[in-house]
Tab-separated table of C-alpha atoms in Angstrom:
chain	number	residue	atom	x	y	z
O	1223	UNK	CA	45.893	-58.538	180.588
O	1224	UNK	CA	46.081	-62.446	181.946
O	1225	UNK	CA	47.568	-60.696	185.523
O	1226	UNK	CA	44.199	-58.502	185.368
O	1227	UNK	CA	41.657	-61.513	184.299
O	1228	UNK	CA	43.083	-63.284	187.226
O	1229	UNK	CA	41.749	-60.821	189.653
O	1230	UNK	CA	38.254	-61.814	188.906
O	1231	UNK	CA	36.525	-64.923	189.732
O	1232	UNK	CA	35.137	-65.404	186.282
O	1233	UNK	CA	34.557	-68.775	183.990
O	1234	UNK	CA	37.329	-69.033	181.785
O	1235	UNK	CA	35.540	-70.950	179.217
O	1236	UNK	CA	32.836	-68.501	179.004
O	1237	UNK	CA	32.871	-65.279	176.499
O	1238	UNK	CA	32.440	-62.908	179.025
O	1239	UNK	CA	31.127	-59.835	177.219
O	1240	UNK	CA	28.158	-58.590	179.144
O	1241	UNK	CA	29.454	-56.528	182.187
O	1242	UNK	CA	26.782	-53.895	182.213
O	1243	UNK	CA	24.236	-56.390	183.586
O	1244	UNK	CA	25.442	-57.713	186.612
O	1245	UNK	CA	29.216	-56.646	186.742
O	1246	UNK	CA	31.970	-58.609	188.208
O	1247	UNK	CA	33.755	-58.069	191.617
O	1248	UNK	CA	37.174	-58.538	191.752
O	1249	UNK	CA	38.623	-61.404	194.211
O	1250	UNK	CA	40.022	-58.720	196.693
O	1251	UNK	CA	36.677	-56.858	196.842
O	1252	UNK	CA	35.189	-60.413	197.995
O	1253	UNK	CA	37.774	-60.804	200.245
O	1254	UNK	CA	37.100	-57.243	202.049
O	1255	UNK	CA	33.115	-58.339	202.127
O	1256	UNK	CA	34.013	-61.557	203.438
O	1257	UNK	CA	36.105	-59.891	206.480
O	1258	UNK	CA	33.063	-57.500	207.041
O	1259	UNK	CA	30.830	-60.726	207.207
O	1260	UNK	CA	33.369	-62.352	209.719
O	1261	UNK	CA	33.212	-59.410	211.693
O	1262	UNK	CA	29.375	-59.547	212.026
O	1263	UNK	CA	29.148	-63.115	212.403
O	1264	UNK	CA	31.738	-62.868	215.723
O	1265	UNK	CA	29.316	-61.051	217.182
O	1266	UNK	CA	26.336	-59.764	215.734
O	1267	UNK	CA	24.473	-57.852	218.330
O	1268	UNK	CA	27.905	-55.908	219.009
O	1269	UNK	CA	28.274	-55.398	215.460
O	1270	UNK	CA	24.749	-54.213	214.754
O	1271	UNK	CA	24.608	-51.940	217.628
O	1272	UNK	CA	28.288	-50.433	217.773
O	1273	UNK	CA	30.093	-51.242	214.460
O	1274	UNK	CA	27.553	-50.984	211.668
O	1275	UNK	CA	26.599	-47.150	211.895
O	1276	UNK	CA	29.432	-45.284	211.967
O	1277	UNK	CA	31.058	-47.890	208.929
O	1278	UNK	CA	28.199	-47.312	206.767
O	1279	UNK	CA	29.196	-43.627	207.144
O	1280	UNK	CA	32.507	-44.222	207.002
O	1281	UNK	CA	31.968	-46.262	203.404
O	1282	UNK	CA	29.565	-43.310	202.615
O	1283	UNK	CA	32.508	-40.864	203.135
O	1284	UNK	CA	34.446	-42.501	200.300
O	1285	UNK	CA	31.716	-43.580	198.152
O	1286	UNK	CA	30.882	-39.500	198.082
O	1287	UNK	CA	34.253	-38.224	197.535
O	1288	UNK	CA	34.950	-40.925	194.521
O	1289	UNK	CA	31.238	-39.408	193.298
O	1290	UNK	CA	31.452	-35.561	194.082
O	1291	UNK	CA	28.665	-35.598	196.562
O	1292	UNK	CA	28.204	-34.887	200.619
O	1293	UNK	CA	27.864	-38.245	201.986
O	1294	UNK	CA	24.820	-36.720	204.701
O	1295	UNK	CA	22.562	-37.147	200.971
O	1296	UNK	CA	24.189	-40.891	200.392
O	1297	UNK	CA	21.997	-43.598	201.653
O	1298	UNK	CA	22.646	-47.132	200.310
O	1299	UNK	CA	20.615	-49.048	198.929
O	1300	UNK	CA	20.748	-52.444	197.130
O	1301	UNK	CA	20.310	-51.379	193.712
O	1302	UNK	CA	19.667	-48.330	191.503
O	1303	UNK	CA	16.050	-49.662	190.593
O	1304	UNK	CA	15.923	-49.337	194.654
O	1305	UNK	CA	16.877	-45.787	194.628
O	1306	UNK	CA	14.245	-45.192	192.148
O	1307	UNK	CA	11.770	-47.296	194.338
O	1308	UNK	CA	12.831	-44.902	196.857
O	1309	UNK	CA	12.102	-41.266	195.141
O	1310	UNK	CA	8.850	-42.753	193.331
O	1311	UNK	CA	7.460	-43.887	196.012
O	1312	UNK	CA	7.738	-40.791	198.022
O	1313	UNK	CA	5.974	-38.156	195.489
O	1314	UNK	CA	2.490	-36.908	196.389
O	1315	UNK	CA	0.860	-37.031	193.333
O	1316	UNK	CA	-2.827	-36.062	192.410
O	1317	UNK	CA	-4.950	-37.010	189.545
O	1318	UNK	CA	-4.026	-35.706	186.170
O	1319	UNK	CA	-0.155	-35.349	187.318
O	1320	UNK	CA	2.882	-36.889	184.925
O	1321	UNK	CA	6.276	-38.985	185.518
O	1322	UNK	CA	8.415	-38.086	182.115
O	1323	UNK	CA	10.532	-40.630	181.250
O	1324	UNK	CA	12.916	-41.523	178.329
O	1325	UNK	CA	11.275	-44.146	175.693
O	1326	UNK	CA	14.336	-45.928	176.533
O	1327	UNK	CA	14.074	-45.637	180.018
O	1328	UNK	CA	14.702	-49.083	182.285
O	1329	UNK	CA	11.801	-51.171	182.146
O	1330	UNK	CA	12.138	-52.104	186.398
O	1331	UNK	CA	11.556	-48.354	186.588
O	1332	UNK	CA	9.141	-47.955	183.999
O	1333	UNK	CA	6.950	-50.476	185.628
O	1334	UNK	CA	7.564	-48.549	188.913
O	1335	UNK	CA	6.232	-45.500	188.024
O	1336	UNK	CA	3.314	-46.963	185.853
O	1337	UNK	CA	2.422	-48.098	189.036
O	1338	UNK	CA	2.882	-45.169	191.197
O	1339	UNK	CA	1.564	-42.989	188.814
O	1340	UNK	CA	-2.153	-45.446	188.122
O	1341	UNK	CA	-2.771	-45.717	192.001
O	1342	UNK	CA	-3.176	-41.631	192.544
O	1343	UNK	CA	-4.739	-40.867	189.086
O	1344	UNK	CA	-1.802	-39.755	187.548
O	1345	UNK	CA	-0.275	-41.017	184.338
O	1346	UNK	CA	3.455	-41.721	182.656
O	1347	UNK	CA	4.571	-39.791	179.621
O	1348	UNK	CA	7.700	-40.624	177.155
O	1349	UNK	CA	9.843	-38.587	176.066
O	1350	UNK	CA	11.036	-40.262	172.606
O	1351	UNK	CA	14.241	-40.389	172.026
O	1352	UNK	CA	15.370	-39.627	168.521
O	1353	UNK	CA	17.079	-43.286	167.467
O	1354	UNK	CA	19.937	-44.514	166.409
O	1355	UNK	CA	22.667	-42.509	166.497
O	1356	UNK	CA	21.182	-39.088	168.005
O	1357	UNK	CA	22.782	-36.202	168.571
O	1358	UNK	CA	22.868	-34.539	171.915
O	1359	UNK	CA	21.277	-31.204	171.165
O	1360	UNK	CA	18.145	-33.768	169.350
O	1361	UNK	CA	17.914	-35.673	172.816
O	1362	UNK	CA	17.756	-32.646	175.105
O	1363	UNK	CA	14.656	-31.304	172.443
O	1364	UNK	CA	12.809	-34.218	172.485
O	1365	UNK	CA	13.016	-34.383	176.971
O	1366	UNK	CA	11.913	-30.250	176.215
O	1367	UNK	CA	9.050	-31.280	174.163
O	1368	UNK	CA	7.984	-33.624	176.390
O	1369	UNK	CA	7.173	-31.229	179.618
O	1370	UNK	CA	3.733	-30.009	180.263
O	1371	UNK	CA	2.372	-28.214	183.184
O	1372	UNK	CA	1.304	-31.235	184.976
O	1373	UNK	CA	5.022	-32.915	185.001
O	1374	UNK	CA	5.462	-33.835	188.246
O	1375	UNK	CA	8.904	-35.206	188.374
O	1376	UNK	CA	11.445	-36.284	185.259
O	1377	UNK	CA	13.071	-39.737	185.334
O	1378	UNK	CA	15.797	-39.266	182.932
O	1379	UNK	CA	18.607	-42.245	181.966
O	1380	UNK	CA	22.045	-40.997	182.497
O	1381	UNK	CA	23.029	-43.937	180.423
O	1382	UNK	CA	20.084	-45.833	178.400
O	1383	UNK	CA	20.277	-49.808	179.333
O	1384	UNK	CA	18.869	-51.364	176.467
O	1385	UNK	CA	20.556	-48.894	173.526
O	1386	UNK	CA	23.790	-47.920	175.633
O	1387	UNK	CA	23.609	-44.311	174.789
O	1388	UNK	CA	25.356	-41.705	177.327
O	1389	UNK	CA	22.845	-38.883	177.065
O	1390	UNK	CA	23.919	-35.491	177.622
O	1391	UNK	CA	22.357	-35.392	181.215
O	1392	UNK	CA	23.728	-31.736	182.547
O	1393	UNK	CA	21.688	-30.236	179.414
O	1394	UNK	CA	18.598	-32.364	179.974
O	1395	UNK	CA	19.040	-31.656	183.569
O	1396	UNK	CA	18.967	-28.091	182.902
O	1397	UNK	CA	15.759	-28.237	180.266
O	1398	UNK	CA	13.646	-29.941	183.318
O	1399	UNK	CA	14.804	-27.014	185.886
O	1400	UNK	CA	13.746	-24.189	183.708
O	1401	UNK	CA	10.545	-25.281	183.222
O	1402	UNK	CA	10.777	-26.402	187.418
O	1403	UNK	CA	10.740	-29.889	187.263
O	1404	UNK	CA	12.121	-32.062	189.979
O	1405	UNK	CA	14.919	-34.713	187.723
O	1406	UNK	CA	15.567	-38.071	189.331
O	1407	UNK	CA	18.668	-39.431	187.176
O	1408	UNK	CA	18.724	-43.549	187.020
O	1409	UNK	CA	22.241	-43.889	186.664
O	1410	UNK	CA	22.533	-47.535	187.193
O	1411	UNK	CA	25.715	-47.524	184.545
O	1412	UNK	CA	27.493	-44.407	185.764
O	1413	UNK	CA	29.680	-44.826	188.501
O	1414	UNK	CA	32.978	-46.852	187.329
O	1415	UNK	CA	32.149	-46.363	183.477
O	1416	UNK	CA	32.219	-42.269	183.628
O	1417	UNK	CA	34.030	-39.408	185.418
O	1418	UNK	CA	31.156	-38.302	188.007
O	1419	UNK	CA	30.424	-34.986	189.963
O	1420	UNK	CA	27.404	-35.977	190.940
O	1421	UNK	CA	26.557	-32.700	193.554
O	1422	UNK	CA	27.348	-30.215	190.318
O	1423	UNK	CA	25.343	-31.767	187.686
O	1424	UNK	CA	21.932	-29.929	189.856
O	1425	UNK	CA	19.760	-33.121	190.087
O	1426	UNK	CA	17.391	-33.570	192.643
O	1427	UNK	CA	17.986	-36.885	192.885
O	1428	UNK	CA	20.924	-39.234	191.446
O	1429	UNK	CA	20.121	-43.706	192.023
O	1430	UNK	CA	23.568	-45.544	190.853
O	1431	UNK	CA	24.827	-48.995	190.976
O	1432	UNK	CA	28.116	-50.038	192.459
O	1433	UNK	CA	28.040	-53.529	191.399
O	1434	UNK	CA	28.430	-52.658	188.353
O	1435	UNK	CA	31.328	-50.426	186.628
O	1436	UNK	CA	32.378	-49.561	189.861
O	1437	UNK	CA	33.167	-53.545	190.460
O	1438	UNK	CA	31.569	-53.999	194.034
O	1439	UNK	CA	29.922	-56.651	195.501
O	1440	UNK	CA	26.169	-57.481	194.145
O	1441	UNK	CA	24.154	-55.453	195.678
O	1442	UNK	CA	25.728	-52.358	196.502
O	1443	UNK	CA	23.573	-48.931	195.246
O	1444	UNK	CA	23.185	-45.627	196.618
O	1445	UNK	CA	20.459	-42.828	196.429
O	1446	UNK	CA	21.945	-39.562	196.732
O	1447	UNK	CA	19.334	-37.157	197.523
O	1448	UNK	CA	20.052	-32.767	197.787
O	1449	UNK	CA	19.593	-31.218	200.420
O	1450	UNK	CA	16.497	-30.015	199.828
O	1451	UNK	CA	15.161	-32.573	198.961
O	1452	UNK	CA	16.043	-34.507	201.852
O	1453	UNK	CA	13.103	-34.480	204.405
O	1454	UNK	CA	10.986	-35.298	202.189
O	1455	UNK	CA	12.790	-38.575	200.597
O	1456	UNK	CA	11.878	-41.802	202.392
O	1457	UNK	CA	13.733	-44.794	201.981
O	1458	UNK	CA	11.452	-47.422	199.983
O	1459	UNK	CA	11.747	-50.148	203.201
O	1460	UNK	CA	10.321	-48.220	206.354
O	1461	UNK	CA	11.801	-49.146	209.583
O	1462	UNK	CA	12.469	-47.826	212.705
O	1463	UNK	CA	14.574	-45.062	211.424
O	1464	UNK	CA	11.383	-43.469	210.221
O	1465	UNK	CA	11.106	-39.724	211.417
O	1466	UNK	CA	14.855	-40.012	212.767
O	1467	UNK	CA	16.121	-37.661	209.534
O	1468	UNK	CA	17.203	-39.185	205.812
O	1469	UNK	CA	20.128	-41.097	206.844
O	1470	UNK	CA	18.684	-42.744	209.955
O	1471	UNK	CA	16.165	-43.877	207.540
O	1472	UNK	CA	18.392	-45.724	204.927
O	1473	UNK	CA	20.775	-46.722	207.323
O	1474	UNK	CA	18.867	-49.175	209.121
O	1475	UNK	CA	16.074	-51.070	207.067
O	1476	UNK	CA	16.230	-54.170	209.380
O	1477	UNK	CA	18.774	-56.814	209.135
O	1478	UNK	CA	20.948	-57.394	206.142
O	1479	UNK	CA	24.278	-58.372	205.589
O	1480	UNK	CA	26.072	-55.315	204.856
O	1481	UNK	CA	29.239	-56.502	203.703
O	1482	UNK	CA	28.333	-55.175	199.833
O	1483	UNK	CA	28.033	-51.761	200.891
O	1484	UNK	CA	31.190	-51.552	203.123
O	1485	UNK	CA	33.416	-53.670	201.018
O	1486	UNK	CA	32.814	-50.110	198.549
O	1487	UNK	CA	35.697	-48.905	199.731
O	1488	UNK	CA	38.020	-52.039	198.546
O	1489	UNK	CA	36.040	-51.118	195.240
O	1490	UNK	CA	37.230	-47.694	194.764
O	1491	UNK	CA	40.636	-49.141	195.555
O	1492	UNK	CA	40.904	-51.378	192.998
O	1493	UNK	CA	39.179	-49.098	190.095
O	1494	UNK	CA	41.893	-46.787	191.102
O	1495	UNK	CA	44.822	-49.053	190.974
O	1496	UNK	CA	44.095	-50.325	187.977
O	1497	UNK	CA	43.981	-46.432	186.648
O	1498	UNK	CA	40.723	-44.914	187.514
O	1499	UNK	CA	39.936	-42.362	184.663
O	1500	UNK	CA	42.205	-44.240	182.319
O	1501	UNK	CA	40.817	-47.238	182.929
O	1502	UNK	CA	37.158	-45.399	181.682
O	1503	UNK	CA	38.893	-44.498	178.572
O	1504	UNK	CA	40.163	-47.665	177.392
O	1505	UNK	CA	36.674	-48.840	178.083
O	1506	UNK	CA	35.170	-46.410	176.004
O	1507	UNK	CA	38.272	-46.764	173.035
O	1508	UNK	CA	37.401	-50.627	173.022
O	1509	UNK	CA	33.943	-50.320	172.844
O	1510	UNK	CA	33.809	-47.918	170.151
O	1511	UNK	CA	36.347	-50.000	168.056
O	1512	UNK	CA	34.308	-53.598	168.660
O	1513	UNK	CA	30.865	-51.654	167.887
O	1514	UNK	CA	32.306	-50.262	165.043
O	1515	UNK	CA	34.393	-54.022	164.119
O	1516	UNK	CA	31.264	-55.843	164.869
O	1517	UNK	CA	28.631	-53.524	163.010
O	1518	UNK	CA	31.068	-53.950	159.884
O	1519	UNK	CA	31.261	-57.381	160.380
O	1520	UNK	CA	27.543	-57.857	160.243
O	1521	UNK	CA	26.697	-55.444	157.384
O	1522	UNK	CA	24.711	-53.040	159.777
O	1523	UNK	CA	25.584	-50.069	162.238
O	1524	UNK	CA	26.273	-48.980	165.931
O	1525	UNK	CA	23.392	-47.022	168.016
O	1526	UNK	CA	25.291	-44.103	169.624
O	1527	UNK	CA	27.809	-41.448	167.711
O	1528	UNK	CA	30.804	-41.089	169.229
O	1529	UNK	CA	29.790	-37.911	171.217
O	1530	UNK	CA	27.580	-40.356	172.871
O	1531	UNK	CA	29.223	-43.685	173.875
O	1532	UNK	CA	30.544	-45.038	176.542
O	1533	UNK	CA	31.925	-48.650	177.780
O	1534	UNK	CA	28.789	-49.867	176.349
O	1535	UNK	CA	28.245	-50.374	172.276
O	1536	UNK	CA	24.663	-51.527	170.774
O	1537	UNK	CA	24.796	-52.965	167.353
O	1538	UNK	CA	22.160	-53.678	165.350
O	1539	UNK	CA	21.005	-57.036	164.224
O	1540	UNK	CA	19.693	-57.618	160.374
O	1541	UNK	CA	17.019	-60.688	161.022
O	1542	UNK	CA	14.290	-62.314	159.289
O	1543	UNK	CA	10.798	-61.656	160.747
O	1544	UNK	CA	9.874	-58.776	163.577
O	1545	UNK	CA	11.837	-57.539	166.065
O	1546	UNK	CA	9.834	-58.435	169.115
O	1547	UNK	CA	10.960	-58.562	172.810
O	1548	UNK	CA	10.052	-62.867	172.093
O	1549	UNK	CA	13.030	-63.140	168.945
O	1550	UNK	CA	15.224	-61.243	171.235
O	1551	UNK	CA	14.729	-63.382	174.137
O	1552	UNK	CA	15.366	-66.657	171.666
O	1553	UNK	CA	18.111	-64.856	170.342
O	1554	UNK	CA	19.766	-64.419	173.472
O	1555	UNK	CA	19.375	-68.080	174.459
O	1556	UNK	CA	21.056	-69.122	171.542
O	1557	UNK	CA	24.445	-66.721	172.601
O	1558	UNK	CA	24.430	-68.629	175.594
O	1559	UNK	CA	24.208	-71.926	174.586
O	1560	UNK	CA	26.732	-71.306	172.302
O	1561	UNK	CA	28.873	-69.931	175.102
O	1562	UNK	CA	28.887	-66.367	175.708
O	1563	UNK	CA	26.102	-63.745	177.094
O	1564	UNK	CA	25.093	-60.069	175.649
O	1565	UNK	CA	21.530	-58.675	175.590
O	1566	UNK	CA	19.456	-58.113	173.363
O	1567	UNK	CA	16.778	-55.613	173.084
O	1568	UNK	CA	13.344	-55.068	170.507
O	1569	UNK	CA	13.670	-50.852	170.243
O	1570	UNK	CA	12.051	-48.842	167.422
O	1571	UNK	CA	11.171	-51.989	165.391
O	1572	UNK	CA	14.796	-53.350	165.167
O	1573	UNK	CA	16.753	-55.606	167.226
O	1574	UNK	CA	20.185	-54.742	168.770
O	1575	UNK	CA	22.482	-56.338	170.922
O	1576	UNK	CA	24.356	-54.673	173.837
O	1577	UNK	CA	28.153	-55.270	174.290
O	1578	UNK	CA	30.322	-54.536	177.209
O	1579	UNK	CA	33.855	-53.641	177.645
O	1580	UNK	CA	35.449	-54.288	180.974
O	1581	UNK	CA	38.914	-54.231	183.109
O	1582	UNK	CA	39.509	-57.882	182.073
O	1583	UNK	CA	38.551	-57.860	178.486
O	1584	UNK	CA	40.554	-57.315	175.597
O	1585	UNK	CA	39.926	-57.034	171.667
O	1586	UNK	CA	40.404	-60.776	170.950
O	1587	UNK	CA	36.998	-60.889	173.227
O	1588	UNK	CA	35.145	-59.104	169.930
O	1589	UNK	CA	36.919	-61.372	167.289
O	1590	UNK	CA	35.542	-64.101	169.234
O	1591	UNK	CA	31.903	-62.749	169.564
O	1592	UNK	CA	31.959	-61.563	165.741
O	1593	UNK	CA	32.814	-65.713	165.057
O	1594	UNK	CA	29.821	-66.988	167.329
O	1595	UNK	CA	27.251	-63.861	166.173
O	1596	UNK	CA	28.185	-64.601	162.278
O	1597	UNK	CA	27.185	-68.686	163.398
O	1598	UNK	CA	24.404	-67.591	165.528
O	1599	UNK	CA	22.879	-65.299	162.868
């Protein structure tokens, strides 16, 4: 475990428990973006002009067969709430319409579609998600319920952020297409925590993170789009690719460095090397085991079954006073100060925190965290 904590770049005096929110790139991964830099820096017109297309494809290429999609509908983007930017931005709504979303959908995307939705007349509309520990026939009723005939398009959480649940997304998926719905599927925690086929699971639209599970540099996201879906998908920064066809579009948004999105590859390397699918399942087995420690240790209980967890565990938090989105902000602060990071969330009138487990951590990590939370608390 020490020889796989040394690949990363991370603060050894720091508790690092939290990778869901940001990740953490291993030190070769920087070292392939740093040699795509160097190569742009020698010489950046040739680079722009010669090199940068047919890389981005090439990293595309990869990125699609590690996700079981066509690369033509994988456009990168820096982040998954960019992807959603992307697809929100591009629906022709009219007044009266609906976005469905999950009650525990991502507040960045939330606040996108609020926004999309108020400036044609249209509204947002949750579907609310049976909580804690749901089962996976409950969720898929409660998306179901949700659906009227003026849903325009369903936003639906592959993985929930705040409550780390892995919602059964092919069945959900499935609800929204036999009533014709268009699905967008933020799955900002999917690639590098679970298996993916992304093409078979018949979204229109799939927005994932890199940076995160999948261990690449910050700011590395894609937008995979079907195909029929494709001419009518714009990429949310218009350039001069506009009217050139999907890819021409998120290809070039003007000049950026894109050493995140080609140093992928490296990504995918090391994820496999360090076993791929096996390395998903000792996530999972050590999250479920510090939930479960933790949640005993505290006298309260874990947020997903088992049917529904992933490398992510949310535990709930027994404190004095409400559980408002202000005590779990202070609450937070006072993890940090005291030398290690998770998040914690306000949902359904209790407060839960949000642990992570990672390549480079091990159970000790939990013990640790159980010390500081029975201190904190």
């Amino acid at each position: 475990m020490q020889d796989i904590r040394a690949e990363f770049a991370l603060d050894p005096g720091f508790l690092t428990v939290n990778h869901g929110s940001f990740g953490a790139t291993p030190r070769r991964v920087l070292a392939a973006q740093a040699d795509w830099r160097a190569r742009l820096e020698a010489q950046p017109s040739r680079f722009m002009v010669g090199v940068l297309t047919p890389a981005l494809r090439a990293a595309a290429a990869r990125l699609g067969g590690f996700l079981g999609c066509d690369a033509d509908g994988l456009g990168f983007v820096d982040n998954a709430t960019a992807a959603c930017n992307a697809v929100l931005r591009s629906l022709r709504l009219a007044p009266g319409d609906e976005i469905l979303l999950l009650s525990h959908a991502y507040g960045a995307v939330r606040k996108t579609a609020a926004h999309v939705a108020a400036a044609a007349g249209a509204r947002t509309v949750d579907a609310a998600l049976p909580f804690p520990r749901p089962d996976p026939e409950a969720v898929v009723e409660a998306v179901a319920a949700a659906i009227t005939p003026r849903t325009r398009l369903a936003v639906l959480d592959h993985i929930t952020s705040p409550s780390a649940l892995v919602l059964p997304i092919e069945a959900m998926i499935a609800a929204c297409r036999a009533r014709g719905v268009p699905v967008l599927v933020d799955g900002a925690h999917g690639p590098g925590q679970l298996p993916l086929s992304v093409a078979a699971l018949g979204a229109d639209w799939y927005a994932g993170n890199c940076h995160k599970w999948l261990m690449a540099p910050k700011g590395c996201g894609f937008l995979w789009t079907a195909p029929q879906r494709r001419a009518g998908t714009h990429a949310h920064i218009l350039s001069h690719g506009l009217g050139e066809g999907y890819l021409a579009e998120f290809d070039w948004t003007g000049t950026r460095d894109p050493g995140a999105f080609l140093a992928v590859t490296a990504a995918i390397d090391v994820l496999e090397a360090l076993g791929g699918p096996a390395l998903m399942a000792r996530n999972r087995a050590m999250a479920l085991q510090a939930g479960d420690m933790l949640a005993a240790r505290l006298g309260t209980e874990v947020a997903a079954l088992p049917a529904m967890a992933g490398s992510m565990a949310a535990i709930r938090l027994d404190r004095p006073g409400p559980a408002t989105r202000e005590a779990a902000v202070a609450l937070r602060a006072r993890l940090l100060a005291a030398g290690t990071d998770a998040p914690v969330a306000a949902i359904d009138g209790g407060l839960w925190l949000r642990i992570s487990a990672a390549a480079y951590n091990e159970p000790g990590d939990y013990e640790r965290l159980a010390d500081l939370l029975v201190a904190t608390l």
